[in-house]
Amino acid sequence: MIGFVIPCSYENRINILRICKFFSNKRDILLCLIVNNRLEKFLKIKNINYKNINFILNEKKNVSIKRNLGINFFFKLNKIKWISFLDSDCIIDLKNYNKIKKYLDYVKFNIVFVNLISPTGNKIGNTLKNYPFLNFINIYRAGTPSVIIKKKYIKKKFDTKFGIGTSNFSAEDTKFLIDNFTFNVSVIKNVFIFHPDQTKDIIKISKYSYGQKQLIRKIKMRHSIIFFIIVIFRPLIGLLLSSIKLEIYLIKIYIKRIKILLYG
């Protein structure tokens, strides 16, 4: 059985309502929503009261604290074998969910990954692939909504000094995966979770890059080197392509990101 942990915000209440209705009364799923009082009242007004949907009240904005509350909840339930970490603005459809469920029923991997796309089919984040002998590279490239982990292999929970709601803003996903590092990982092919399109916002990207830089400083050397090479590669290529196309705004974004990753 899969347990889905979703740290919720009132701003995404309409999508959370969609998620609840999709998961409602499915026997092989448990949903753990970490909500504040305002969101809980909204969902109750909308008659969200299903046996497989559980609410945990928490007013903090720290997403890592919220996800850890969900992990603690599922640790107490023997029937939960896998834990997935959806964002509150993500959605999954029946076709992709059935593929995930079928895959998890027989695989012997410790962590599996799912790619993210927008509702219009655009790629979101890094494209995750199965590489011969190098699948562990996805540990450093996956975002939280892509992660489905066997509960019994969670050695450490999310670091509450990383992620939205902290001074580091991001990189809680990579820190969690490194803390639970394993070579026994796989990407589910042709399966997707839907995530809103991302905009090129220089302030948000700067905060995101700062969190990654702080993580590079904190983790062990071997992880730090691999992660740095992976995260610096994308803006370097982006800078090259945007320079060829004379896309000034993107050039500024990539230069800013590279500077933060190099110097903090």
Coordinates of C-alpha atoms in Angstrom, one line a residue:
M1 CA 0.0 0.0 0.0
I2 CA 1.2 3.5 -0.8
G3 CA 1.1 6.4 1.6
F4 CA 1.0 9.9 0.0
V5 CA 2.4 12.8 2.2
I6 CA 1.3 16.2 1.0
P7 CA 2.3 19.4 2.8
C8 CA -0.6 21.7 2.0
S9 CA -1.1 25.4 1.7
Y10 CA -4.4 27.3 1.5
E11 CA -3.3 29.0 -1.7
N12 CA -3.5 25.6 -3.5
R13 CA -6.9 24.6 -1.9
I14 CA -8.6 24.0 -5.3
N15 CA -5.9 21.6 -6.4
I16 CA -5.9 19.9 -3.0
L17 CA -9.7 19.4 -3.4
R18 CA -9.0 17.7 -6.8
I19 CA -6.4 15.4 -5.2
C20 CA -8.8 14.4 -2.4
K21 CA -11.6 13.6 -4.8
F22 CA -9.2 11.6 -7.0
F23 CA -7.9 9.5 -4.0
S24 CA -11.3 9.3 -2.3
N25 CA -12.0 5.8 -0.9
K26 CA -9.3 4.0 -2.9
R27 CA -8.5 0.9 -1.0
D28 CA -4.8 0.7 -1.8
I29 CA -3.9 4.3 -0.9
L30 CA -3.7 6.4 2.2
L31 CA -3.4 10.1 2.0
C32 CA -1.9 12.3 4.8
L33 CA -2.5 16.0 4.3
I34 CA -0.7 18.4 6.6
V35 CA -3.0 21.4 6.8
N36 CA -3.6 24.6 8.7
N37 CA -6.9 25.4 10.4
R38 CA -8.1 27.5 7.5
L39 CA -7.6 24.8 4.9
E40 CA -9.1 22.1 7.1
K41 CA -12.3 24.2 7.5
F42 CA -12.4 24.7 3.7
L43 CA -12.1 20.9 3.0
K44 CA -14.7 20.1 5.6
I45 CA -17.1 22.5 4.0
K46 CA -16.5 20.7 0.8
N47 CA -17.4 17.4 2.5
I48 CA -13.9 15.9 2.3
N49 CA -14.4 13.1 4.8
Y50 CA -13.1 9.9 3.4
K51 CA -11.7 6.9 5.3
N52 CA -8.4 6.9 3.5
I53 CA -7.7 10.6 3.8
N54 CA -6.1 11.8 7.1
F55 CA -5.5 15.4 8.3
I56 CA -2.7 16.6 10.5
L57 CA -3.0 20.1 11.8
N58 CA 0.2 22.2 11.6
E59 CA 0.4 26.0 11.2
K60 CA 4.1 26.2 10.3
K61 CA 5.3 27.0 6.8
N62 CA 8.3 24.7 7.0
V63 CA 7.6 22.0 4.4
S64 CA 10.3 19.6 5.8
I65 CA 8.6 19.7 9.2
K66 CA 5.3 18.9 7.5
R67 CA 6.6 16.0 5.5
N68 CA 8.2 14.6 8.6
L69 CA 4.8 14.6 10.4
G70 CA 3.5 12.6 7.4
I71 CA 6.4 10.1 7.7
N72 CA 5.8 9.7 11.4
F73 CA 2.1 9.0 10.7
F74 CA 2.9 6.3 8.2
F75 CA 5.7 4.8 10.3
K76 CA 2.9 3.6 12.7
L77 CA 1.0 1.8 10.0
N78 CA 2.4 -1.6 9.0
K79 CA 0.3 -1.8 5.9
I80 CA 2.1 1.1 4.3
K81 CA 5.1 -0.2 2.3
W82 CA 5.9 2.9 0.1
I83 CA 5.8 6.6 0.7
S84 CA 5.4 9.3 -2.0
F85 CA 5.8 13.0 -1.5
L86 CA 3.5 15.0 -3.7
D87 CA 3.4 18.8 -3.6
S88 CA 0.1 20.5 -3.0
D89 CA 0.1 21.9 -6.6
C90 CA 0.7 18.5 -8.2
I91 CA -1.8 16.1 -9.5
I92 CA -1.8 12.5 -10.8
D93 CA -4.3 10.8 -13.1
L94 CA -5.7 7.3 -13.0
K95 CA -3.6 6.0 -15.9
N96 CA -0.3 7.0 -14.4
Y97 CA -1.3 5.9 -10.9
N98 CA -2.2 2.5 -12.1
K99 CA 1.2 2.2 -13.8
I100 CA 2.9 3.2 -10.6
K101 CA 1.0 0.7 -8.5
K102 CA 1.7 -2.1 -11.0
Y103 CA 5.4 -1.3 -11.0
L104 CA 5.6 -1.1 -7.2
D105 CA 3.9 -4.5 -6.8
Y106 CA 6.9 -6.4 -8.2
V107 CA 10.0 -4.3 -8.1
K108 CA 12.8 -4.8 -5.6
F109 CA 14.2 -1.3 -5.7
N110 CA 14.5 0.9 -2.6
I111 CA 13.6 4.1 -4.3
V112 CA 11.8 4.7 -7.6
F113 CA 11.4 8.0 -9.4
V114 CA 8.7 9.4 -11.6
N115 CA 9.2 12.3 -14.1
L116 CA 7.3 15.5 -13.8
I117 CA 5.5 17.3 -16.7
S118 CA 3.1 20.2 -16.9
P119 CA -0.6 19.7 -17.9
T120 CA 0.4 20.9 -21.3
G121 CA 3.2 18.3 -21.6
N122 CA 6.2 20.5 -20.9
K123 CA 9.1 19.0 -19.0
I124 CA 9.4 20.1 -15.4
G125 CA 12.8 20.0 -13.7
N126 CA 15.4 17.4 -14.7
T127 CA 14.5 14.5 -17.0
L128 CA 15.2 11.4 -15.0
K129 CA 16.5 8.3 -16.8
N130 CA 17.7 4.8 -16.2
Y131 CA 21.5 4.8 -16.8
P132 CA 23.5 1.5 -17.0
F133 CA 25.4 1.3 -13.7
L134 CA 24.8 5.0 -13.0
N135 CA 21.2 5.1 -11.8
F136 CA 22.2 6.6 -8.5
I137 CA 22.8 9.9 -10.4
N138 CA 19.1 10.4 -10.1
I139 CA 19.5 10.8 -6.4
Y140 CA 21.1 14.2 -7.1
R141 CA 18.6 15.3 -9.8
A142 CA 15.1 14.4 -8.5
G143 CA 12.7 16.8 -6.9
T144 CA 10.5 15.7 -4.0
P145 CA 7.3 15.0 -6.0
S146 CA 9.3 12.5 -8.1
V147 CA 10.3 10.4 -5.1
I148 CA 8.6 7.1 -4.0
I149 CA 10.6 5.4 -1.3
K150 CA 10.2 2.1 0.5
K151 CA 9.2 3.0 4.1
K152 CA 11.6 0.5 5.7
Y153 CA 14.6 2.2 4.0
I154 CA 14.0 5.6 5.4
K155 CA 17.0 6.0 7.8
K156 CA 16.7 9.8 8.2
K157 CA 13.8 12.1 7.7
F158 CA 13.8 15.6 6.0
D159 CA 16.4 18.1 7.3
T160 CA 14.2 20.9 8.8
K161 CA 16.9 23.5 8.0
F162 CA 16.2 23.1 4.2
G163 CA 13.2 23.7 2.1
I164 CA 10.4 26.3 1.8
G165 CA 9.8 28.0 5.1
T166 CA 13.5 28.0 6.0
S167 CA 16.4 30.4 5.3
N168 CA 17.7 27.9 2.8
F169 CA 14.5 27.7 0.8
S170 CA 15.3 24.6 -1.2
A171 CA 17.4 21.4 -1.5
E172 CA 15.5 19.5 1.2
D173 CA 14.7 16.9 -1.5
T174 CA 18.4 16.2 -2.4
K175 CA 19.4 16.2 1.3
F176 CA 16.7 13.6 2.1
L177 CA 17.8 11.4 -0.8
I178 CA 21.5 11.7 0.1
D179 CA 20.7 10.9 3.7
N180 CA 18.9 7.8 2.5
F181 CA 21.4 7.1 -0.2
T182 CA 21.2 3.8 -2.1
F183 CA 22.4 2.4 -5.4
N184 CA 19.2 0.4 -5.7
V185 CA 17.0 2.9 -7.5
S186 CA 15.0 3.0 -10.7
V187 CA 13.0 5.4 -12.9
I188 CA 9.6 4.3 -14.0
K189 CA 9.5 4.8 -17.8
N190 CA 6.6 6.7 -19.4
V191 CA 4.9 7.5 -16.2
F192 CA 4.3 11.1 -15.1
I193 CA 3.1 13.3 -12.3
F194 CA 1.6 16.6 -13.3
H195 CA 3.1 19.9 -12.0
P196 CA 2.3 23.5 -13.0
D197 CA 4.5 25.2 -15.5
Q198 CA 7.6 26.9 -14.0
T199 CA 8.3 30.6 -14.7
K200 CA 11.8 32.1 -15.0
D201 CA 11.7 34.2 -11.8
I202 CA 15.1 35.5 -10.9
I203 CA 14.3 36.0 -7.2
K204 CA 12.9 32.5 -6.8
I205 CA 15.8 31.0 -8.8
S206 CA 18.3 32.9 -6.6
K207 CA 16.7 31.5 -3.4
Y208 CA 16.7 28.0 -4.9
S209 CA 20.3 28.3 -5.9
Y210 CA 21.3 29.6 -2.5
G211 CA 19.7 26.5 -0.8
Q212 CA 21.7 24.2 -3.2
K213 CA 24.9 26.1 -2.4
Q214 CA 24.3 25.6 1.4
L215 CA 23.7 21.9 0.8
I216 CA 27.0 21.6 -1.2
R217 CA 28.8 23.1 1.8
K218 CA 27.1 20.7 4.3
I219 CA 27.2 17.3 2.7
K220 CA 30.2 14.9 2.6
M221 CA 32.8 15.6 -0.1
R222 CA 31.9 12.8 -2.5
H223 CA 28.3 13.8 -2.6
S224 CA 29.2 17.5 -2.7
I225 CA 31.4 17.1 -5.8
I226 CA 28.8 15.0 -7.7
F227 CA 26.0 17.4 -6.8
F228 CA 27.9 20.5 -7.7
I229 CA 28.9 19.1 -11.1
I230 CA 25.2 18.2 -11.8
V231 CA 23.7 21.5 -10.7
I232 CA 26.3 23.8 -12.4
F233 CA 26.0 22.0 -15.7
R234 CA 22.4 23.1 -16.5
P235 CA 22.9 26.9 -16.0
L236 CA 26.2 26.7 -17.9
I237 CA 24.4 25.2 -20.9
G238 CA 21.5 27.6 -20.4
L239 CA 23.9 30.6 -20.5
L240 CA 25.5 29.3 -23.7
L241 CA 22.2 28.9 -25.5
S242 CA 20.7 32.1 -24.2
S243 CA 23.8 34.0 -25.3
I244 CA 23.6 32.6 -28.8
K245 CA 19.9 33.7 -28.9
L246 CA 20.6 37.0 -27.2
E247 CA 18.0 36.4 -24.6
I248 CA 19.1 39.1 -22.1
Y249 CA 16.8 38.2 -19.2
L250 CA 17.8 34.6 -19.3
I251 CA 21.4 35.5 -19.5
K252 CA 21.1 37.5 -16.3
I253 CA 19.3 34.6 -14.6
Y254 CA 21.9 32.0 -15.5
I255 CA 24.8 34.3 -14.5
K256 CA 23.1 35.0 -11.2
R257 CA 22.6 31.3 -10.6
I258 CA 26.2 30.4 -11.5
K259 CA 27.6 33.1 -9.2
I260 CA 25.5 31.8 -6.3
L261 CA 26.5 28.2 -6.9
L262 CA 30.2 29.2 -7.0
Y263 CA 30.4 31.8 -4.3
G264 CA 27.2 31.6 -2.3

